[in-house]
PDB file of C-alpha atoms in Angstrom:
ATOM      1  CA  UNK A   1      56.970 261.174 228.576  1.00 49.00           C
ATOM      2  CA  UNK A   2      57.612 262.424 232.104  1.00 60.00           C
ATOM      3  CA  UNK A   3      53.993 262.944 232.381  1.00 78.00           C
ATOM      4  CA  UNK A   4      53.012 259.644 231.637  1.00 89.00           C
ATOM      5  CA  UNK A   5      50.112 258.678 234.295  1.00 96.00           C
ATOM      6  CA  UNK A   6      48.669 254.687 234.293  1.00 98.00           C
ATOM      7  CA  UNK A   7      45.215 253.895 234.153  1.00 98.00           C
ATOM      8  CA  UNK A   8      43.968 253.651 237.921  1.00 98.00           C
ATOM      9  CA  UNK A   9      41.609 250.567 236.417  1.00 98.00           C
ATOM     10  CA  UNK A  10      44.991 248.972 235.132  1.00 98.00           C
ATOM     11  CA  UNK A  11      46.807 250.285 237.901  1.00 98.00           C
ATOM     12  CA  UNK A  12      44.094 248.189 240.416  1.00 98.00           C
ATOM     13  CA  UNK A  13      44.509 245.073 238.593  1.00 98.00           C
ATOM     14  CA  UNK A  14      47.979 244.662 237.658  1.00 98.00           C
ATOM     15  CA  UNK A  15      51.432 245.117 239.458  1.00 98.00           C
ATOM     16  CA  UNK A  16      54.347 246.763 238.333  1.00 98.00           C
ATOM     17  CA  UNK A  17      57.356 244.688 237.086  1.00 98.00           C
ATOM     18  CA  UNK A  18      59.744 246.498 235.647  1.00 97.00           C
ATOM     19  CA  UNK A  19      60.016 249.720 232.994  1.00 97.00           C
ATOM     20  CA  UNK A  20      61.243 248.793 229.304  1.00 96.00           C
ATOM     21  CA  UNK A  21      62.544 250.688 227.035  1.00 97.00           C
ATOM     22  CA  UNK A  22      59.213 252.040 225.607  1.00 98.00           C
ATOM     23  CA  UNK A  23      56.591 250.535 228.323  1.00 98.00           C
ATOM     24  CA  UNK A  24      55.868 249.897 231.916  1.00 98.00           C
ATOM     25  CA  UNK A  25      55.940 245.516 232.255  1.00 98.00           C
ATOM     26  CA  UNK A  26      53.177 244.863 234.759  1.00 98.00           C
ATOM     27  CA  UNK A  27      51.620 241.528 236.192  1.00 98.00           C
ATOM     28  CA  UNK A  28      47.856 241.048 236.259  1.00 98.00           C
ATOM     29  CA  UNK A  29      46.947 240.303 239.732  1.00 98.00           C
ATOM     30  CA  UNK A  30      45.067 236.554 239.231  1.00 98.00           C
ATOM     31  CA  UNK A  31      46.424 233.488 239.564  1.00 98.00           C
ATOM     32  CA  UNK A  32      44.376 232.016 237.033  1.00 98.00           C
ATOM     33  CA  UNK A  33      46.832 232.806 234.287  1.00 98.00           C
ATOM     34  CA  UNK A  34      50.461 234.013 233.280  1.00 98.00           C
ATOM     35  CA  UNK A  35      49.299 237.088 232.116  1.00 98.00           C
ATOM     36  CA  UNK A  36      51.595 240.161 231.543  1.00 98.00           C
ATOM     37  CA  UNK A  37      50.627 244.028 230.203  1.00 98.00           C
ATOM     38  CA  UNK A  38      52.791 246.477 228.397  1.00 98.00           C
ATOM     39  CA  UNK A  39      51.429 249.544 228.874  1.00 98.00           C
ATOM     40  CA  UNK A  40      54.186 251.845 226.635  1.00 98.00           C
ATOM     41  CA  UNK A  41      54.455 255.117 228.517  1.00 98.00           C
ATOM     42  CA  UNK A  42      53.248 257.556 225.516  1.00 97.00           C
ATOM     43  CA  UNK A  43      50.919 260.395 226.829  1.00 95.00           C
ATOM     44  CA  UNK A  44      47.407 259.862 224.934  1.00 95.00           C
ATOM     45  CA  UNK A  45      47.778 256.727 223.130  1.00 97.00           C
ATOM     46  CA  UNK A  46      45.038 254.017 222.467  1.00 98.00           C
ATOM     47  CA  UNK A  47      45.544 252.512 219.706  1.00 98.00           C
ATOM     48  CA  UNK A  48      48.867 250.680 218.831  1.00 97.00           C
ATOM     49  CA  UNK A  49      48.577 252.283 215.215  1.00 97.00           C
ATOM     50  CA  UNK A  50      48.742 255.812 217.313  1.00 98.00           C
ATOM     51  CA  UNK A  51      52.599 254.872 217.849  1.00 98.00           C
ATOM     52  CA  UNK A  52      54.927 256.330 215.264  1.00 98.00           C
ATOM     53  CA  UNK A  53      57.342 253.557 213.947  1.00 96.00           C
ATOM     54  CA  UNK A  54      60.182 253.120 216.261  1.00 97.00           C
ATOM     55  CA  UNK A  55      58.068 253.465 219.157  1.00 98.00           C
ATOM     56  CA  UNK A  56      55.867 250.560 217.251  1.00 98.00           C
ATOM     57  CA  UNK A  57      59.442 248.780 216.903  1.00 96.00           C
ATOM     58  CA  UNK A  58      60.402 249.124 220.406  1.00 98.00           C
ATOM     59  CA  UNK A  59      57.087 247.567 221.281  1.00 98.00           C
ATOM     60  CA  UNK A  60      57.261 244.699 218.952  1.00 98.00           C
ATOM     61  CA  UNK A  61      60.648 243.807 220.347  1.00 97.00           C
ATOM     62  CA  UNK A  62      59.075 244.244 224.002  1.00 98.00           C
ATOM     63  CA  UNK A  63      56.413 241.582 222.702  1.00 98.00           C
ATOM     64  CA  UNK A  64      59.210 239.618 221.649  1.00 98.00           C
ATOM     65  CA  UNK A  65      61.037 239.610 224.864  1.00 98.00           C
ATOM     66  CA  UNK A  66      58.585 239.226 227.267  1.00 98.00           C
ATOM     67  CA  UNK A  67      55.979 236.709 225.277  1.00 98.00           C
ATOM     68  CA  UNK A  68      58.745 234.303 224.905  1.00 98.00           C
ATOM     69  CA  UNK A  69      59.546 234.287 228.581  1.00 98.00           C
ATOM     70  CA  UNK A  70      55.689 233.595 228.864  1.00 98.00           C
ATOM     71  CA  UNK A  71      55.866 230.889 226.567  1.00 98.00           C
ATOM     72  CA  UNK A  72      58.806 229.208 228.248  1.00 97.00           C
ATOM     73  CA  UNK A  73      56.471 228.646 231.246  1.00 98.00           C
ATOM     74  CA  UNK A  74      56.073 225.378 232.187  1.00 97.00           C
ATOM     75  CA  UNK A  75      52.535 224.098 230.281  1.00 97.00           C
ATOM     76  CA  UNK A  76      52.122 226.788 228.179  1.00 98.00           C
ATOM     77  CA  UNK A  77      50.851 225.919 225.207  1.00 98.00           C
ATOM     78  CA  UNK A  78      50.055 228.682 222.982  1.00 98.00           C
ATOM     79  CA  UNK A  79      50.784 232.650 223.829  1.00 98.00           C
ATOM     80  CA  UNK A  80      47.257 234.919 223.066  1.00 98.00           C
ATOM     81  CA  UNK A  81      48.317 238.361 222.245  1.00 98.00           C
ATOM     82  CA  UNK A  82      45.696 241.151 222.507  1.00 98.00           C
ATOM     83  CA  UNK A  83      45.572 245.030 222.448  1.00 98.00           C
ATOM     84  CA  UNK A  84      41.350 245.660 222.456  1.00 98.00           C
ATOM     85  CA  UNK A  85      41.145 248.744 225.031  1.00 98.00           C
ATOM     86  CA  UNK A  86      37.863 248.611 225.043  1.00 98.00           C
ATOM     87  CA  UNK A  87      37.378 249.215 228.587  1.00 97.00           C
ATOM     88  CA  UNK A  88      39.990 250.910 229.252  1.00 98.00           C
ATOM     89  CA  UNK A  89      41.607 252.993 226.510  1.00 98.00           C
ATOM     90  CA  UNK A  90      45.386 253.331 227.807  1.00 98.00           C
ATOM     91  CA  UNK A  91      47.293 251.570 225.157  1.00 98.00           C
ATOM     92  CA  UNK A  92      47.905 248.442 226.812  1.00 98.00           C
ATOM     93  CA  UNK A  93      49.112 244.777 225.074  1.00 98.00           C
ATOM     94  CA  UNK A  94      47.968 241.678 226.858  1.00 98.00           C
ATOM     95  CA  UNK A  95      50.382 238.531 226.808  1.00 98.00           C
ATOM     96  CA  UNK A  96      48.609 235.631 228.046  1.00 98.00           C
ATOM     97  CA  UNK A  97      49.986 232.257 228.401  1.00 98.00           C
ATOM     98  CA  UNK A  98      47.062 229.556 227.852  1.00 98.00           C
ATOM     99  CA  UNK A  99      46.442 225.947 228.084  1.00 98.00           C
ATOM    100  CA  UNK A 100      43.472 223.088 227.166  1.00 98.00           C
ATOM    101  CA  UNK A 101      41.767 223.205 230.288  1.00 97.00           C
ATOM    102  CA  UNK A 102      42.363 226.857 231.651  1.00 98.00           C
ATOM    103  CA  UNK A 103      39.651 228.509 233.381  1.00 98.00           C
ATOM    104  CA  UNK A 104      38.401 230.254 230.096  1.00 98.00           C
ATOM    105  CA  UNK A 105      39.742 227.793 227.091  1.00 98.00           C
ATOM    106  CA  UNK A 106      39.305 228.008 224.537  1.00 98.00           C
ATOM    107  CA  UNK A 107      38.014 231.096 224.576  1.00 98.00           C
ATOM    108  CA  UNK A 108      39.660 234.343 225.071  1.00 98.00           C
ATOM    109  CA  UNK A 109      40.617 235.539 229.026  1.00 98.00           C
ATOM    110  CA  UNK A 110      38.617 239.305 228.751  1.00 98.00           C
ATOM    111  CA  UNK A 111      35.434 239.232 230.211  1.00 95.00           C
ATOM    112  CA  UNK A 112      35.601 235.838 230.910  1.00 96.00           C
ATOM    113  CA  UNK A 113      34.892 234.854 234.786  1.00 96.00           C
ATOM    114  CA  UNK A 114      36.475 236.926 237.637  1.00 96.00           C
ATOM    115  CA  UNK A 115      39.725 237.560 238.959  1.00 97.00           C
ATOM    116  CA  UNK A 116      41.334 235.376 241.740  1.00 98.00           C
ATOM    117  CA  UNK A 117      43.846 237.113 243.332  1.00 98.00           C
ATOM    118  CA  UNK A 118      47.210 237.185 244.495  1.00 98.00           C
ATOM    119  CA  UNK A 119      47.401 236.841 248.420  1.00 98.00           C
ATOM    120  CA  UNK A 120      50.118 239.671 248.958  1.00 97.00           C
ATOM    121  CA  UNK A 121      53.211 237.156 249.753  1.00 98.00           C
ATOM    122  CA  UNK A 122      52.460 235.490 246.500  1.00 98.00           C
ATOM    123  CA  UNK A 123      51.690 238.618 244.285  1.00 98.00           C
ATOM    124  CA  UNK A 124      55.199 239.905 245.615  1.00 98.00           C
ATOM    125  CA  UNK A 125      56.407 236.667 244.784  1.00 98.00           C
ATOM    126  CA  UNK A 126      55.467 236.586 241.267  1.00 98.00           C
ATOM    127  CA  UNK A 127      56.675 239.968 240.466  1.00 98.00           C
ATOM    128  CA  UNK A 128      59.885 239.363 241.810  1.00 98.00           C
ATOM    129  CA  UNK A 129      60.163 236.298 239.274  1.00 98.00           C
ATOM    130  CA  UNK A 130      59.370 238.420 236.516  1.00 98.00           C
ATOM    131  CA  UNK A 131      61.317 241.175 237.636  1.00 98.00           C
ATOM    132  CA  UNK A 132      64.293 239.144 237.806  1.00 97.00           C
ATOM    133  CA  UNK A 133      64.096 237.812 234.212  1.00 96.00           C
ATOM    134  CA  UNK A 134      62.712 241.028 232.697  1.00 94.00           C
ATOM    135  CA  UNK A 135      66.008 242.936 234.333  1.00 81.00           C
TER     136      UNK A 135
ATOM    137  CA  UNK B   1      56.134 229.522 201.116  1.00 49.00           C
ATOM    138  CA  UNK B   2      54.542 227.361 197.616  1.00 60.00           C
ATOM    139  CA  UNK B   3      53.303 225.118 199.671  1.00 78.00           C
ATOM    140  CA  UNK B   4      51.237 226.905 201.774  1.00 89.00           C
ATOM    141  CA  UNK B   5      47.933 225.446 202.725  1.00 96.00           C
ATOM    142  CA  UNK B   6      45.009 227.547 204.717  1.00 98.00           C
ATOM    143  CA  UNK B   7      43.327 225.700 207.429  1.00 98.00           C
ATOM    144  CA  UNK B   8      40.224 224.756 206.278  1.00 98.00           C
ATOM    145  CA  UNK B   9      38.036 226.205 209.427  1.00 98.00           C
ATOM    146  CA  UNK B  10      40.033 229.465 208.224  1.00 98.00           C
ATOM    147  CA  UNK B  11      39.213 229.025 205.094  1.00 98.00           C
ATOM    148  CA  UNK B  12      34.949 227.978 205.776  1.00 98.00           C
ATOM    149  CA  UNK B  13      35.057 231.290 208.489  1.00 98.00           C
ATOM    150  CA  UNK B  14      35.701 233.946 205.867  1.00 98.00           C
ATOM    151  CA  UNK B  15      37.057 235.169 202.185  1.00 98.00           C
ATOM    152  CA  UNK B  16      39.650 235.629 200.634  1.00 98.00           C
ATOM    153  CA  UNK B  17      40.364 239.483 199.462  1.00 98.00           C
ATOM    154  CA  UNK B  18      44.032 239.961 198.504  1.00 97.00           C
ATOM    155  CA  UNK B  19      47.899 239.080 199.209  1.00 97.00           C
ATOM    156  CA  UNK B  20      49.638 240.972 201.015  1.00 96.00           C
ATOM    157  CA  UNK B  21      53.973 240.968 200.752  1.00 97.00           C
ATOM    158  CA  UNK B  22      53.561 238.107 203.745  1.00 98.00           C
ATOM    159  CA  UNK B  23      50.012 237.315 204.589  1.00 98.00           C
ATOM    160  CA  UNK B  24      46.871 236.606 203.145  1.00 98.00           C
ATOM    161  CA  UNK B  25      44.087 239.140 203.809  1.00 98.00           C
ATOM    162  CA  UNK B  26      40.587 237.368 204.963  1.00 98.00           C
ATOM    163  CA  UNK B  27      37.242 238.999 205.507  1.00 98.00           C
ATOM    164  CA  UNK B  28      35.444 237.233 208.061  1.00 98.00           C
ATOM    165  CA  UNK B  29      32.108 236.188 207.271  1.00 98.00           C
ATOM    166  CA  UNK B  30      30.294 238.055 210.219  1.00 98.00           C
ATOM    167  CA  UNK B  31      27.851 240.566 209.544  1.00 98.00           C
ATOM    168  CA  UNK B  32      28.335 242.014 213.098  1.00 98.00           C
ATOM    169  CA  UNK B  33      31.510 243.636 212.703  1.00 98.00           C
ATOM    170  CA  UNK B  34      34.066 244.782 210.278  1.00 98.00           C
ATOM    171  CA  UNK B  35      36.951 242.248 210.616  1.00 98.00           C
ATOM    172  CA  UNK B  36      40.055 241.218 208.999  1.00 98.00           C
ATOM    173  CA  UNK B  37      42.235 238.882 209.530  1.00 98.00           C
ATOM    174  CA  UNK B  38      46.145 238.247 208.135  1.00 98.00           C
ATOM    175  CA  UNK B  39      47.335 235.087 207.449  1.00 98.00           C
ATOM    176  CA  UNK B  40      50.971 235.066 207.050  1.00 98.00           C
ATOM    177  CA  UNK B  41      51.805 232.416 204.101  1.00 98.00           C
ATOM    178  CA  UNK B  42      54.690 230.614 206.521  1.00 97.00           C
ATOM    179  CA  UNK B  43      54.316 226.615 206.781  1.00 95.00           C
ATOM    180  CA  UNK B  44      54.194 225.504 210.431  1.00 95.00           C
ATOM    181  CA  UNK B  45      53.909 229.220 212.311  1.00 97.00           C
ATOM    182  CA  UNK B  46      50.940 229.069 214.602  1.00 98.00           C
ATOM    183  CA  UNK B  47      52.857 232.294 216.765  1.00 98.00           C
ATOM    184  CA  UNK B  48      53.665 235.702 215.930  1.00 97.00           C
ATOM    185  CA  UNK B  49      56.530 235.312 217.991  1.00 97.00           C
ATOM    186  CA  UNK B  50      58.214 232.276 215.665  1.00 98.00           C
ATOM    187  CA  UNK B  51      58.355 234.691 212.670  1.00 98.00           C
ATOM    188  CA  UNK B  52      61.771 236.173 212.074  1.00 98.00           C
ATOM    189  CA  UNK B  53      62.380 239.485 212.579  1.00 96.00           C
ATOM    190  CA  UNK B  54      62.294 240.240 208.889  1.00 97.00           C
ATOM    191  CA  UNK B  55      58.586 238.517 208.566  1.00 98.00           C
ATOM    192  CA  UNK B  56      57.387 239.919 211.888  1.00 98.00           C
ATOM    193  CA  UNK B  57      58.358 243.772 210.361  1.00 96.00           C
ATOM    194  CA  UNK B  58      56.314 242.711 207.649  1.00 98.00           C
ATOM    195  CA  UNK B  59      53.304 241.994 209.388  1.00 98.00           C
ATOM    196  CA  UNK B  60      53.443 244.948 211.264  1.00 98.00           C
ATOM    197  CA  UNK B  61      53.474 246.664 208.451  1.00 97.00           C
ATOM    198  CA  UNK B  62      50.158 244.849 207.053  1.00 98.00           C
ATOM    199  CA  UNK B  63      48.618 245.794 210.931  1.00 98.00           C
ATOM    200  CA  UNK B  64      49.399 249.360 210.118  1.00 98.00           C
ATOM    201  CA  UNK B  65      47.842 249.120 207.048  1.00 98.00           C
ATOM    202  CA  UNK B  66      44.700 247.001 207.396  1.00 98.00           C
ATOM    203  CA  UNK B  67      44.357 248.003 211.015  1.00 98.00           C
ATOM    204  CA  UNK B  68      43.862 251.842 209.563  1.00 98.00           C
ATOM    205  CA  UNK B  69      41.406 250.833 206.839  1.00 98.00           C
ATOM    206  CA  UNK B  70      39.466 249.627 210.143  1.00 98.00           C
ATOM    207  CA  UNK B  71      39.700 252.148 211.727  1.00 98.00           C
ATOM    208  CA  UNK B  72      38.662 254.651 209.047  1.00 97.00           C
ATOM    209  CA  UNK B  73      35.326 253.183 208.512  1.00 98.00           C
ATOM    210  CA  UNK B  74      32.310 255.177 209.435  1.00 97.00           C
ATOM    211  CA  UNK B  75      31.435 254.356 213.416  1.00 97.00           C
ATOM    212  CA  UNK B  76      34.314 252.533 214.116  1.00 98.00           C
ATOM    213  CA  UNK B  77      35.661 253.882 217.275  1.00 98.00           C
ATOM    214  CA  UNK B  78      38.425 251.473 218.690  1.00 98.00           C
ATOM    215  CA  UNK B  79      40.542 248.765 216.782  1.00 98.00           C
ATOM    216  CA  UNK B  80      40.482 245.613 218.468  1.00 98.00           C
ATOM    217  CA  UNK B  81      44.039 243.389 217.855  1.00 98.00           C
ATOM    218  CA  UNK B  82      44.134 239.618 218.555  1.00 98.00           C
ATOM    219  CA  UNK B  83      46.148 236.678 217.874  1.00 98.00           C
ATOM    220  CA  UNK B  84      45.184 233.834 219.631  1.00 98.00           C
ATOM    221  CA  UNK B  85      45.422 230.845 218.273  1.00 98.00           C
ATOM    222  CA  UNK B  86      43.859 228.589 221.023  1.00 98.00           C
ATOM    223  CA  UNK B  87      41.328 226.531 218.432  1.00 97.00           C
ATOM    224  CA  UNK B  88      43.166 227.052 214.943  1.00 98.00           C
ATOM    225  CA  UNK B  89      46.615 227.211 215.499  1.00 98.00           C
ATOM    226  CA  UNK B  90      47.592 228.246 211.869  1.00 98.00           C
ATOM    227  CA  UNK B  91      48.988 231.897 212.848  1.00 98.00           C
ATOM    228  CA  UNK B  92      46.304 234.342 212.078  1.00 98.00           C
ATOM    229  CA  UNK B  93      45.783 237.993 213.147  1.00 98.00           C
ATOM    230  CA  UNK B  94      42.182 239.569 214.340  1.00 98.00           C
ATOM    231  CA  UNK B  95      41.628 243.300 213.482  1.00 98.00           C
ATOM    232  CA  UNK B  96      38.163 244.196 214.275  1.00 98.00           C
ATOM    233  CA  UNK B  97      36.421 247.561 214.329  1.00 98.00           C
ATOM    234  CA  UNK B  98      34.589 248.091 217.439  1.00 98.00           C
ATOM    235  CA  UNK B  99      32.016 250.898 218.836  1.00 98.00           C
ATOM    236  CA  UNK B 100      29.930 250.964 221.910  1.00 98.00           C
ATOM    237  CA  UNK B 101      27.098 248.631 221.726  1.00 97.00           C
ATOM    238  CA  UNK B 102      27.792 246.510 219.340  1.00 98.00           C
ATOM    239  CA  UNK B 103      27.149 242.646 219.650  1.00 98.00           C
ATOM    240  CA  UNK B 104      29.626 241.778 221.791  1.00 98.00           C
ATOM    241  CA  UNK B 105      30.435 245.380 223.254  1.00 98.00           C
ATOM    242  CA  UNK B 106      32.692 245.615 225.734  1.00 98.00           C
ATOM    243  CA  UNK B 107      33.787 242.273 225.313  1.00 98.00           C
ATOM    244  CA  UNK B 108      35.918 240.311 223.126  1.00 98.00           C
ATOM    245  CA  UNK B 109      34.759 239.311 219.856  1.00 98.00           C
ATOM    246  CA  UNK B 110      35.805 235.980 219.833  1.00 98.00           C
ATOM    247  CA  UNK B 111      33.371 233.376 221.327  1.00 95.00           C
ATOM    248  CA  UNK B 112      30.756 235.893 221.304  1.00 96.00           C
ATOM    249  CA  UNK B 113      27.098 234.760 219.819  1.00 96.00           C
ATOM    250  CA  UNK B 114      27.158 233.383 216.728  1.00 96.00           C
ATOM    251  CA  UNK B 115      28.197 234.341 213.558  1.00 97.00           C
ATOM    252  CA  UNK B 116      26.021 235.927 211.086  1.00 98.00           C
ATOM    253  CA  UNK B 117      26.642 234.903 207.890  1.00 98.00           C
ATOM    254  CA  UNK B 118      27.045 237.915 204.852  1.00 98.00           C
ATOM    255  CA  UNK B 119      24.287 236.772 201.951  1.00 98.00           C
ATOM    256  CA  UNK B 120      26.231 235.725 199.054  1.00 97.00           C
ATOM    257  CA  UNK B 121      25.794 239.017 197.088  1.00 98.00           C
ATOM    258  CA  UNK B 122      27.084 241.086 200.098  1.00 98.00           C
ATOM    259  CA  UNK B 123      29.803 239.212 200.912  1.00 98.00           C
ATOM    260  CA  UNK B 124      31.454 239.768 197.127  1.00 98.00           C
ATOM    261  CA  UNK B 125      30.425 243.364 197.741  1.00 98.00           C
ATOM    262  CA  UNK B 126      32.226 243.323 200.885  1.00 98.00           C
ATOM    263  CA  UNK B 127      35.291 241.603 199.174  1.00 98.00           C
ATOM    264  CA  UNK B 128      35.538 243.957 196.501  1.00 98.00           C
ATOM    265  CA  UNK B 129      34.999 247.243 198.946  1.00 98.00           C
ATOM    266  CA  UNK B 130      38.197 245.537 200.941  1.00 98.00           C
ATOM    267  CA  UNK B 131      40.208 244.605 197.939  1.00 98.00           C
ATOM    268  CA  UNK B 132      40.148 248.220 195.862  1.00 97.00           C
ATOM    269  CA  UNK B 133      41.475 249.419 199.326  1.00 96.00           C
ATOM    270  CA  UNK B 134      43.972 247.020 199.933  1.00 94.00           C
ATOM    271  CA  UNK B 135      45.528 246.556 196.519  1.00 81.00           C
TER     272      UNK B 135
END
């Protein structure tokens, strides 16, 4: 795995948190949304069904881990879980906290208006919050 | 789990085609693309994440296995994984086979166009293709 090389799409849009045990923890850059990526660092994969079983283990209990810190946000309502890829094909599993009245409820967050990002101070912020719980 | 009940906009949205050891296994009634959904028979869970670890190994296990009967259909060319949750909150799990250009290509299925509904005939047809795979 000491090949492993991120997306540059993902890369753009998201900021490194922290490395688990199977998958880089990253924080999408808008402010629209709590919205983490695990992006397991396995050479190739696209599909979660790719992963042989521990590594689909060691992802599940990443899932675990870091969508109940989402959901422990304060007015989060319900957690969406997604792993589509098709943009970009990196294995990567979105964990979005979401409530009534979010920019895209109650439909789903891809594709759905733009971006608004992070000013710098703020992204840094952020990923030091997550950093510090994910650690 | 006897007294599990399906929620009805579940239940009007697609069909029935088998058990599974922890879920039921739904086609949904959408012409547009080949998609499953699990329902795991647990009162009250509308998150993946509220399973316990025994029933969440389980439905990884009915991913794996559903998820690949997806994938193995003619054209299909990524799996798309989703559970959301924001308008039925009864825990259910998307897995939808996707390929460039279809009707909601590259974006998420859900809240895309409307559904288009199987004709009776095709929809059993459908049902039993899925169920002589899945039992």
């Amino acid at each position: 795995m000491t090949d492993f090389l991120l997306d540059p799409r993902l890369a753009a849009d998201s900021a490194f948190i922290a490395d688990g045990p199977l998958s880089q923890v990253r924080l999408m850059d808008d402010t629209r949304f709590p919205w983490l990526l695990l992006v397991p660092r396995v050479t190739g994969a696209s599909e979660w069904l790719e992963l042989d079983g521990a590594q689909q283990r060691l992802l599940l209990a990443e899932v675990n881990r870091a969508g109940n810190l989402v959901r422990a946000l304060p007015g989060v309502e319900k957690l969406n879980i997604g792993a589509l890829g098709n943009i970009v094909r990196q294995l990567h599993v979105h964990l979005v906290g979401r409530h009534a009245g979010d920019a895209a409820w109650p439909g789903p967050v891809w594709g759905s208006g733009t971006a608004q990002r992070h000013a710098p101070e703020a992204l840094a912020t952020q990923v030091e919050f997550w950093r510090s719980r994910l650690q």
